[in-house]
Protein backbone atom coordinates (compact mmCIF):
# COMPACT_ATOMS: atom_id res chain seq x y z
CA MET A 1 47.88 -8.54 43.83
CA LEU A 2 49.32 -7.44 40.52
CA ARG A 3 53.13 -6.89 40.91
CA THR A 4 55.02 -4.86 38.67
CA SER A 5 58.08 -7.22 37.23
CA PRO A 6 61.67 -5.58 36.36
CA HIS A 7 60.53 -5.45 33.00
CA SER A 8 57.93 -2.93 33.53
CA ARG A 9 60.42 -0.42 33.66
CA SER A 10 60.92 -0.54 29.89
CA LEU A 11 57.19 0.52 29.64
CA PRO A 12 55.68 3.95 28.99
CA GLU A 13 55.01 5.97 31.85
CA PRO A 14 51.20 5.90 31.43
CA VAL A 15 51.50 1.95 31.35
CA ARG A 16 53.62 2.00 34.51
CA ALA A 17 51.12 4.65 36.30
CA LEU A 18 48.42 2.28 35.67
CA LEU A 19 50.15 -0.75 36.82
CA LYS A 20 50.67 1.11 40.28
CA LYS A 21 47.04 2.27 40.47
CA LEU A 22 46.11 -1.41 39.96
CA GLN A 23 48.08 -2.58 42.89
CA GLY A 24 46.54 0.06 45.47
CA GLU A 25 43.71 -0.62 47.55
CA GLY A 26 41.23 2.32 46.29
CA VAL A 27 38.00 1.54 45.12
CA GLY A 28 38.74 1.25 41.48
CA ALA A 29 42.00 -0.85 41.93
CA VAL A 30 39.87 -3.24 44.18
CA LEU A 31 37.05 -3.41 41.87
CA ALA A 32 39.24 -4.03 38.77
CA ARG A 33 41.36 -6.85 40.69
CA GLY A 34 38.13 -8.44 41.73
CA VAL A 35 36.32 -8.11 38.31
CA ALA A 36 39.38 -9.54 36.24
CA GLY A 37 39.71 -12.53 38.45
CA GLY A 38 36.05 -13.16 38.14
CA PHE A 39 35.67 -12.41 34.70
CA SER A 40 38.32 -14.85 34.06
CA VAL A 41 36.56 -17.63 36.20
CA ASN A 42 33.06 -16.91 34.62
CA ILE A 43 34.60 -17.17 30.89
CA LEU A 44 36.50 -20.27 32.00
CA GLY A 45 33.57 -21.77 33.59
CA ALA A 46 31.10 -21.00 30.83
CA LEU A 47 33.35 -22.67 28.32
CA ILE A 48 33.83 -25.53 30.38
CA GLY A 49 30.04 -25.67 31.47
CA LEU A 50 29.07 -25.53 27.94
CA VAL A 51 31.39 -28.23 26.89
CA ALA A 52 30.06 -30.49 29.81
CA GLN A 53 26.57 -30.00 29.06
CA ALA A 54 27.42 -30.74 25.36
CA VAL A 55 29.12 -33.64 26.25
CA LEU A 56 25.97 -34.75 28.33
CA ALA A 57 23.63 -33.87 25.50
CA ARG A 58 25.50 -35.80 22.97
CA LEU A 59 26.00 -38.79 24.84
CA MET A 60 22.20 -38.94 26.40
CA GLY A 61 20.18 -37.79 23.48
CA GLY A 62 17.31 -35.14 23.49
CA GLU A 63 14.97 -37.28 25.78
CA GLN A 64 17.08 -38.27 28.74
CA TYR A 65 18.85 -34.80 28.53
CA GLY A 66 15.67 -33.14 29.02
CA ILE A 67 14.70 -35.38 31.91
CA TYR A 68 18.22 -34.57 33.55
CA ALA A 69 17.87 -30.76 33.08
CA TYR A 70 14.20 -30.48 33.92
CA VAL A 71 15.29 -32.19 37.42
CA PHE A 72 18.35 -30.34 37.70
CA THR A 73 16.33 -27.06 37.26
CA TRP A 74 14.24 -28.05 40.22
CA LEU A 75 17.38 -27.87 42.48
CA SER A 76 17.51 -23.99 42.25
CA VAL A 77 13.93 -24.00 43.43
CA LEU A 78 14.37 -26.39 46.21
CA SER A 79 17.66 -24.88 47.22
CA LEU A 80 15.51 -21.79 48.19
CA ALA A 81 13.89 -23.48 51.05
CA ALA A 82 17.23 -25.25 52.15
CA LYS A 83 19.17 -22.06 52.36
CA LEU A 84 16.33 -19.65 53.41
CA GLY A 85 18.46 -16.54 52.34
CA PHE A 86 21.22 -17.38 54.49
CA ASP A 87 23.69 -17.28 51.45
CA THR A 88 22.70 -13.79 51.09
CA THR A 89 22.82 -12.97 54.82
CA LEU A 90 26.55 -14.01 54.80
CA LEU A 91 27.23 -11.76 51.85
CA ARG A 92 25.99 -8.81 53.50
CA TYR A 93 27.19 -9.82 57.48
CA VAL A 94 30.60 -11.45 56.75
CA ALA A 95 31.84 -8.18 54.74
CA ALA A 96 30.28 -6.09 57.36
CA TYR A 97 31.64 -7.75 60.43
CA LYS A 98 34.94 -8.21 58.63
CA ALA A 99 35.21 -4.20 58.34
CA LYS A 100 34.23 -3.35 61.92
CA GLN A 101 36.75 -6.29 62.92
CA GLN A 102 33.47 -7.99 64.72
CA TRP A 103 35.22 -11.43 64.81
CA SER A 104 32.82 -13.38 67.41
CA LEU A 105 29.71 -12.61 65.51
CA LEU A 106 31.23 -13.44 62.32
CA ARG A 107 32.18 -16.95 63.71
CA GLY A 108 28.81 -17.04 65.29
CA LEU A 109 26.97 -16.58 61.84
CA LEU A 110 29.31 -19.09 60.00
CA ILE A 111 28.25 -21.77 62.43
CA ARG A 112 24.64 -20.82 62.75
CA THR A 113 23.96 -20.76 59.09
CA ASN A 114 25.77 -23.90 58.42
CA GLN A 115 23.52 -25.58 61.07
CA MET A 116 20.22 -23.89 59.66
CA VAL A 117 20.92 -25.17 56.46
CA VAL A 118 21.83 -28.46 57.01
CA VAL A 119 18.64 -29.07 58.71
CA LEU A 120 16.57 -27.14 56.14
CA SER A 121 18.19 -29.17 53.54
CA ILE A 122 17.49 -32.42 54.83
CA ALA A 123 13.68 -31.45 55.56
CA THR A 124 13.24 -30.08 52.04
CA GLY A 125 14.95 -33.24 50.64
CA VAL A 126 12.42 -35.41 52.50
CA VAL A 127 9.36 -33.64 51.71
CA THR A 128 10.22 -33.74 48.35
CA ALA A 129 10.80 -37.20 47.81
CA ILE A 130 7.51 -37.68 49.49
CA VAL A 131 5.81 -35.55 46.85
CA VAL A 132 7.48 -37.29 44.13
CA GLU A 133 6.47 -40.76 45.47
CA LEU A 134 2.71 -39.53 45.69
CA LEU A 135 3.26 -38.30 42.09
CA SER A 136 5.01 -41.69 40.75
CA ASP A 137 1.87 -42.86 38.97
CA ARG A 138 1.88 -39.72 36.75
CA LEU A 139 5.60 -39.40 36.32
CA SER A 140 7.93 -41.83 34.17
CA SER A 141 10.28 -43.78 36.13
CA ASP A 142 13.09 -42.25 34.77
CA LEU A 143 12.08 -38.99 36.13
CA VAL A 144 11.17 -40.09 39.55
CA ARG A 145 14.56 -41.94 39.98
CA THR A 146 16.35 -38.68 39.13
CA PHE A 147 14.27 -36.63 41.66
CA TRP A 148 15.29 -38.96 44.24
CA VAL A 149 19.11 -38.58 43.66
CA LEU A 150 18.22 -34.50 43.73
CA CYS A 151 16.91 -35.08 47.11
CA LEU A 152 19.88 -36.71 48.26
CA ILE A 153 22.36 -33.88 46.90
CA LEU A 154 20.59 -30.96 47.94
CA PRO A 155 22.35 -30.65 51.16
CA LEU A 156 25.57 -30.62 49.38
CA SER A 157 24.53 -28.03 46.81
CA SER A 158 23.17 -25.66 49.76
CA LEU A 159 26.32 -25.74 51.74
CA CYS A 160 28.27 -25.07 48.70
CA SER A 161 26.37 -22.00 48.15
CA LEU A 162 27.06 -20.62 51.51
CA ARG A 163 30.71 -21.36 51.11
CA SER A 164 30.58 -19.37 47.90
CA ALA A 165 28.96 -16.44 49.46
CA ALA A 166 31.29 -16.02 52.32
CA LEU A 167 34.46 -16.36 49.92
CA ARG A 168 32.78 -13.41 47.74
CA ALA A 169 32.36 -11.50 51.07
CA LEU A 170 35.80 -12.15 51.82
CA ARG A 171 36.60 -10.61 48.11
CA LYS A 172 38.09 -14.02 47.17
CA VAL A 173 36.23 -14.21 43.99
CA VAL A 174 38.33 -16.74 42.00
CA LEU A 175 38.13 -19.08 44.84
CA ALA A 176 34.31 -18.74 45.52
CA ARG A 177 33.77 -19.70 41.71
CA LEU A 178 36.38 -22.29 40.81
CA PRO A 179 34.72 -25.17 42.79
CA ASP A 180 31.29 -24.86 41.22
CA GLU A 181 31.98 -23.34 37.87
CA VAL A 182 35.20 -24.90 36.77
CA LEU A 183 36.26 -28.32 38.85
CA ARG A 184 32.53 -29.36 39.23
CA PRO A 185 31.67 -29.45 35.49
CA THR A 186 35.12 -30.78 34.36
CA LEU A 187 34.89 -33.61 36.51
CA LEU A 188 31.19 -34.10 35.38
CA ALA A 189 32.08 -34.17 31.53
CA CYS A 190 35.17 -36.62 32.45
CA LEU A 191 33.00 -38.97 34.59
CA ALA A 192 30.44 -39.18 31.85
CA ALA A 193 32.85 -39.82 28.94
CA GLY A 194 34.53 -42.11 31.03
CA CYS A 195 31.69 -44.27 31.65
CA TYR A 196 30.39 -44.39 28.11
CA PHE A 197 33.85 -44.84 26.15
CA VAL A 198 35.94 -46.65 28.70
CA PHE A 199 33.30 -48.86 30.42
CA SER A 200 30.59 -48.73 27.62
CA ILE A 201 28.17 -47.92 30.18
CA GLU A 202 24.80 -46.01 28.78
CA VAL A 203 24.54 -42.57 30.29
CA ASN A 204 21.10 -41.55 31.08
CA ALA A 205 19.05 -39.10 33.26
CA LEU A 206 19.74 -41.11 36.30
CA LEU A 207 23.50 -41.95 35.97
CA ALA A 208 24.22 -38.22 35.08
CA MET A 209 22.60 -36.93 38.54
CA VAL A 210 24.70 -39.73 40.44
CA LEU A 211 27.73 -38.42 38.53
CA GLN A 212 26.73 -34.68 39.54
CA SER A 213 26.49 -35.44 43.11
CA VAL A 214 30.18 -37.16 42.68
CA ALA A 215 31.29 -33.83 41.03
CA LEU A 216 29.38 -31.77 43.77
CA LEU A 217 31.09 -33.76 46.90
CA ALA A 218 34.48 -33.05 45.28
CA ALA A 219 33.67 -29.24 44.84
CA PHE A 220 32.21 -29.01 48.53
CA PHE A 221 35.77 -30.41 50.05
CA ILE A 222 37.84 -28.25 47.88
CA GLY A 223 36.01 -25.06 48.51
CA ALA A 224 35.54 -25.80 52.27
CA TYR A 225 39.27 -26.25 52.49
CA TRP A 226 39.79 -22.90 50.69
CA MET A 227 37.29 -21.05 52.89
CA ARG A 228 39.11 -21.99 56.02
CA LEU A 229 42.46 -20.53 54.45
CA ALA A 230 40.93 -17.36 53.29
CA MET A 231 39.18 -16.86 56.57
CA PRO A 232 40.87 -14.60 58.88
CA ASP A 233 42.94 -16.44 61.90
CA GLU A 234 40.81 -14.13 64.40
CA VAL A 235 37.52 -15.60 63.59
CA PHE A 236 38.67 -19.05 64.80
CA GLN A 237 40.49 -17.69 67.55
CA SER A 238 37.03 -15.88 69.24
CA ALA A 239 34.54 -17.34 71.00
CA PRO A 240 31.29 -17.57 68.74
CA GLU A 241 28.66 -14.51 69.50
CA TYR A 242 25.00 -15.03 67.87
CA GLU A 243 22.36 -12.39 66.82
CA ASN A 244 19.95 -14.98 65.45
CA ARG A 245 17.09 -12.52 65.26
CA GLU A 246 18.65 -9.87 63.43
CA TRP A 247 20.02 -12.43 60.97
CA ILE A 248 16.61 -14.15 60.43
CA ARG A 249 14.81 -11.14 60.07
CA TYR A 250 17.25 -10.02 57.18
CA ALA A 251 17.12 -13.66 55.68
CA VAL A 252 13.61 -14.04 55.62
CA PRO A 253 12.48 -11.28 53.27
CA LEU A 254 15.55 -12.37 51.22
CA VAL A 255 14.58 -15.80 50.63
CA LEU A 256 11.10 -14.62 49.21
CA PHE A 257 13.37 -12.04 47.18
CA SER A 258 15.32 -15.12 45.99
CA ALA A 259 12.23 -17.08 45.07
CA MET A 260 10.96 -14.47 43.22
CA ASN A 261 14.17 -14.55 41.23
CA VAL A 262 14.38 -18.08 40.62
CA ILE A 263 10.80 -17.92 39.39
CA LEU A 264 11.83 -15.24 36.97
CA GLN A 265 15.08 -17.43 35.83
CA ARG A 266 13.41 -20.99 36.32
CA ILE A 267 9.78 -21.13 35.68
CA ASP A 268 9.66 -20.91 32.07
CA THR A 269 11.65 -24.34 31.77
CA LEU A 270 9.56 -25.64 34.55
CA MET A 271 6.08 -24.59 32.84
CA LEU A 272 7.68 -25.83 29.51
CA GLY A 273 8.15 -29.25 30.83
CA ALA A 274 4.86 -29.40 32.47
CA PHE A 275 3.05 -27.73 29.33
CA LEU A 276 4.69 -29.46 26.62
CA ASP A 277 7.25 -31.89 27.51
CA THR A 278 10.87 -32.13 29.22
CA THR A 279 12.19 -32.84 25.73
CA SER A 280 11.02 -29.14 24.97
CA ALA A 281 12.53 -28.26 28.34
CA GLY A 282 16.14 -29.56 27.57
CA TYR A 283 16.50 -27.84 24.40
CA TYR A 284 14.95 -24.38 25.98
CA SER A 285 17.44 -24.98 29.17
CA VAL A 286 20.51 -25.08 26.49
CA ALA A 287 19.13 -21.60 24.85
CA VAL A 288 18.81 -20.12 28.70
CA ARG A 289 22.19 -21.46 29.60
CA ILE A 290 23.96 -19.87 26.43
CA ALA A 291 21.49 -16.61 26.86
CA LYS A 292 23.36 -16.10 30.35
CA LEU A 293 26.81 -15.47 28.77
CA MET A 294 25.19 -12.18 28.18
CA ALA A 295 25.36 -11.41 31.64
CA PHE A 296 28.89 -12.37 32.84
CA GLY A 297 29.99 -9.33 32.79
CA LEU A 298 27.43 -8.19 35.38
CA ALA A 299 27.99 -11.68 37.15
CA ALA A 300 31.96 -10.67 37.18
CA VAL A 301 31.25 -7.33 38.51
CA ASN A 302 28.80 -8.58 41.02
CA MET A 303 30.91 -10.72 42.92
CA ILE A 304 33.22 -8.47 43.85
CA ALA A 305 30.69 -5.23 43.94
CA ALA A 306 28.27 -6.84 46.23
CA PRO A 307 30.31 -7.21 49.47
CA MET A 308 31.84 -3.71 48.69
CA ILE A 309 28.14 -1.93 48.62
CA SER A 310 27.63 -3.47 51.79
CA SER A 311 30.86 -2.18 53.29
CA LEU A 312 30.70 1.23 51.59
CA TYR A 313 27.42 1.94 52.73
CA ALA A 314 28.17 0.68 56.36
CA GLN A 315 30.85 3.19 56.53
CA GLU A 316 28.54 5.84 54.88
CA ASN A 317 31.12 6.53 51.98
CA MET A 318 28.37 7.36 49.48
CA GLU A 319 30.86 9.18 47.14
CA GLU A 320 33.10 6.40 46.90
CA LEU A 321 30.18 3.83 46.51
CA GLN A 322 28.84 5.91 43.64
CA ARG A 323 32.22 6.00 41.84
CA MET A 324 32.39 2.23 42.20
CA LEU A 325 29.01 1.39 40.53
CA ARG A 326 29.93 3.88 38.05
CA LEU A 327 32.95 2.05 37.02
CA SER A 328 31.22 -1.16 36.99
CA ALA A 329 28.51 0.05 34.78
CA LEU A 330 31.06 1.18 32.21
CA GLY A 331 32.83 -2.41 32.46
CA ILE A 332 29.39 -4.20 31.98
CA MET A 333 28.39 -2.27 29.09
CA ALA A 334 31.79 -2.44 27.31
CA TYR A 335 31.40 -6.68 27.65
CA THR A 336 27.53 -6.88 26.98
CA ILE A 337 26.85 -4.94 23.53
CA PRO A 338 29.68 -6.89 21.67
CA VAL A 339 28.36 -10.19 22.83
CA THR A 340 24.86 -9.16 22.15
CA ALA A 341 25.64 -8.82 18.77
CA GLY A 342 27.67 -12.07 18.54
CA MET A 343 25.13 -14.18 20.19
CA ILE A 344 22.69 -13.08 17.56
CA LEU A 345 24.78 -13.48 14.67
CA PHE A 346 26.22 -16.93 15.63
CA GLY A 347 23.71 -18.28 18.62
CA ASN A 348 22.47 -20.94 15.76
CA TYR A 349 26.40 -22.36 15.67
CA LEU A 350 26.67 -22.53 19.35
CA LEU A 351 23.03 -24.52 19.53
CA LEU A 352 24.64 -27.13 17.15
CA ILE A 353 27.31 -28.06 19.29
CA PHE A 354 24.67 -29.75 21.55
CA GLY A 355 23.13 -31.81 18.48
CA GLU A 356 20.99 -30.64 15.66
CA GLU A 357 17.72 -30.94 17.15
CA PHE A 358 18.80 -28.08 19.73
CA VAL A 359 18.76 -25.62 16.72
CA ALA A 360 15.15 -25.21 17.20
CA ALA A 361 15.75 -23.32 20.18
CA TYR A 362 17.55 -20.37 18.29
CA PRO A 363 14.49 -18.01 18.15
CA ALA A 364 14.12 -18.47 21.79
CA LEU A 365 17.84 -18.06 22.24
CA VAL A 366 17.78 -14.37 20.35
CA ILE A 367 14.65 -13.22 22.76
CA LEU A 368 16.59 -14.05 25.82
CA ALA A 369 19.88 -12.61 24.88
CA LEU A 370 17.90 -9.12 24.47
CA GLY A 371 16.53 -9.62 27.94
CA GLN A 372 19.72 -10.38 29.16
CA MET A 373 21.51 -7.50 27.39
CA ILE A 374 18.79 -4.87 29.30
CA ASN A 375 19.29 -6.95 32.48
CA ALA A 376 23.26 -6.53 32.43
CA LEU A 377 22.91 -2.93 31.62
CA ALA A 378 20.84 -2.00 34.61
CA GLY A 379 23.98 -2.87 36.51
CA SER A 380 24.22 -3.81 40.22
CA SER A 381 20.75 -2.30 40.67
CA GLY A 382 19.74 -5.64 42.67
CA TYR A 383 22.26 -5.82 45.31
CA VAL A 384 22.14 -2.09 45.97
CA MET A 385 18.65 -2.75 46.86
CA THR A 386 19.57 -5.50 49.08
CA MET A 387 22.95 -4.72 50.53
CA THR A 388 21.27 -1.25 51.82
CA GLY A 389 18.46 -2.08 54.09
CA HIS A 390 15.79 -2.08 50.86
CA GLN A 391 15.12 -5.53 50.48
CA ASN A 392 11.33 -5.13 51.32
CA ILE A 393 10.98 -3.07 48.60
CA ALA A 394 12.78 -5.18 46.18
CA LEU A 395 10.91 -8.24 47.04
CA LYS A 396 7.86 -6.36 46.57
CA ILE A 397 9.08 -5.38 42.95
CA MET A 398 10.23 -8.95 42.38
CA SER A 399 7.12 -10.30 43.61
CA ILE A 400 5.01 -8.55 40.79
CA SER A 401 7.42 -9.49 38.08
CA ALA A 402 7.07 -12.97 39.40
CA VAL A 403 3.40 -13.03 39.07
CA VAL A 404 3.59 -11.36 35.84
CA ASN A 405 6.15 -13.51 34.38
CA ILE A 406 3.73 -16.72 35.72
CA LEU A 407 0.71 -15.25 33.78
CA LEU A 408 2.67 -14.37 30.62
CA ASN A 409 4.15 -18.11 30.42
CA TRP A 410 0.83 -19.79 30.96
CA LEU A 411 -0.66 -17.42 28.23
CA LEU A 412 2.22 -17.77 25.74
CA ILE A 413 3.76 -21.21 26.14
CA PRO A 414 0.75 -23.37 25.12
CA ARG A 415 0.58 -21.23 21.90
CA TYR A 416 4.10 -20.19 21.36
CA GLY A 417 6.05 -23.05 22.98
CA MET A 418 9.87 -22.14 23.40
CA ASN A 419 9.38 -18.46 22.06
CA GLY A 420 6.43 -17.85 24.06
CA ALA A 421 8.59 -18.69 27.49
CA ALA A 422 11.49 -16.77 26.05
CA TRP A 423 9.30 -13.30 25.74
CA ALA A 424 7.45 -14.00 29.15
CA THR A 425 10.72 -14.18 30.74
CA ALA A 426 12.64 -11.37 28.72
CA LEU A 427 9.50 -8.91 29.46
CA SER A 428 9.89 -9.69 33.27
CA LEU A 429 13.79 -9.10 33.39
CA VAL A 430 13.06 -5.56 31.82
CA GLY A 431 10.12 -4.86 34.07
CA TRP A 432 11.95 -5.50 37.28
CA ASN A 433 15.30 -4.08 36.17
CA VAL A 434 14.05 -0.90 34.99
CA ALA A 435 12.07 -0.58 38.35
CA PHE A 436 15.07 -1.34 40.33
CA VAL A 437 17.22 1.51 38.53
CA VAL A 438 14.39 4.26 39.07
CA TYR A 439 14.12 3.44 42.83
CA ALA A 440 17.93 3.48 43.28
CA ARG A 441 18.46 6.82 41.76
CA ARG A 442 15.22 8.59 43.14
CA LYS A 443 15.28 6.90 46.62
CA ILE A 444 18.68 5.69 47.63
CA GLY A 445 20.40 8.47 45.72
CA LEU A 446 22.67 5.81 43.57
CA ARG A 447 23.02 5.48 39.96
CA THR A 448 23.59 1.96 38.80
CA THR A 449 23.87 2.60 35.02
CA VAL A 450 26.33 4.48 32.88
CA LEU A 451 23.52 7.26 32.23
């Protein structure tokens, strides 16, 4: 919470009034504090993440970095089966149970989701390893070995997602983001640089994935410790109660929703690697990462807005919910518009940080940036759908968009390469965001945009 120092007495009255409001517990104050923390971590994480990826790209070269980026992209896809939507389930129910002080159900939810995700992660990893082994004759040895390491780190990655979701539901935005967005890439870059410069070890895709697992392990333990501190003591003093059917009934449509979302965000890179080569996929993945800077305003807002949507909707406080959504949309727009202009003007220089060969992805970067701009300006429309019980409708919209995305990639990548993949993704982003905004306004009665 913000604190007013003795020096604040010398500040103008409007400034002192603003500081006092920000210390309150109203929707605007809570949102402002949460967004400020989330945005700071997002920016810091983005800078560190870009530096970490630039270090890897420079040390590994385009070919090996392409293999690493291609395999790591598969982590998002495989995590869908491993998490089965339980991360979003935590995001909704932890906030709701805390608001109603249902501590026994909250403890049961934490136990059951972790149990399910561990089992599902191991099963997914085993199946993936078998499939990779069966296809090993068609894949390079570097690609196969890197996939094997990916299978081993899948449980850790999935558990980290659960921990992050629980902390977000508790409105501990900074603690939710720091391990994965700041600590992990920092450690990864330091380990890679140490191997190369101190021990003269060549950094390839396999070693990079091994180092990623070490960094992920450190992030997991730190994040788990922070979650234990953030969780109310009443949770661990209560006997667990379980509502397995309700949780699973909510989670299953969400895993399909998440699958469609991942297809919309990742299938372009995967299809590039399949239709062209992993080197092109590596170049393109850097453009995707940079373009996602566009969505940081949205991400910062959603980190705190998602549990607030769940809590306010559960309390049937629609007036405050609409006020929160409008404040969110204004903040997102203030960030998104200038960043879009900067991305278009200076994106080629950002790509140059990774190496001269990566500048080839600049046209794709501009296309992706425009798509991400529309995505951001749509506001928290996706969470309005999933946090208010309309996840099945959201799933239908996402499914249609995902099918369109795959078809567009299939048609455009062979002819236009990276630019074709970018157009497929941008058009799909615009399509499902417009559908969400229209549905939220007409059927739920909530406006997620400034207009």
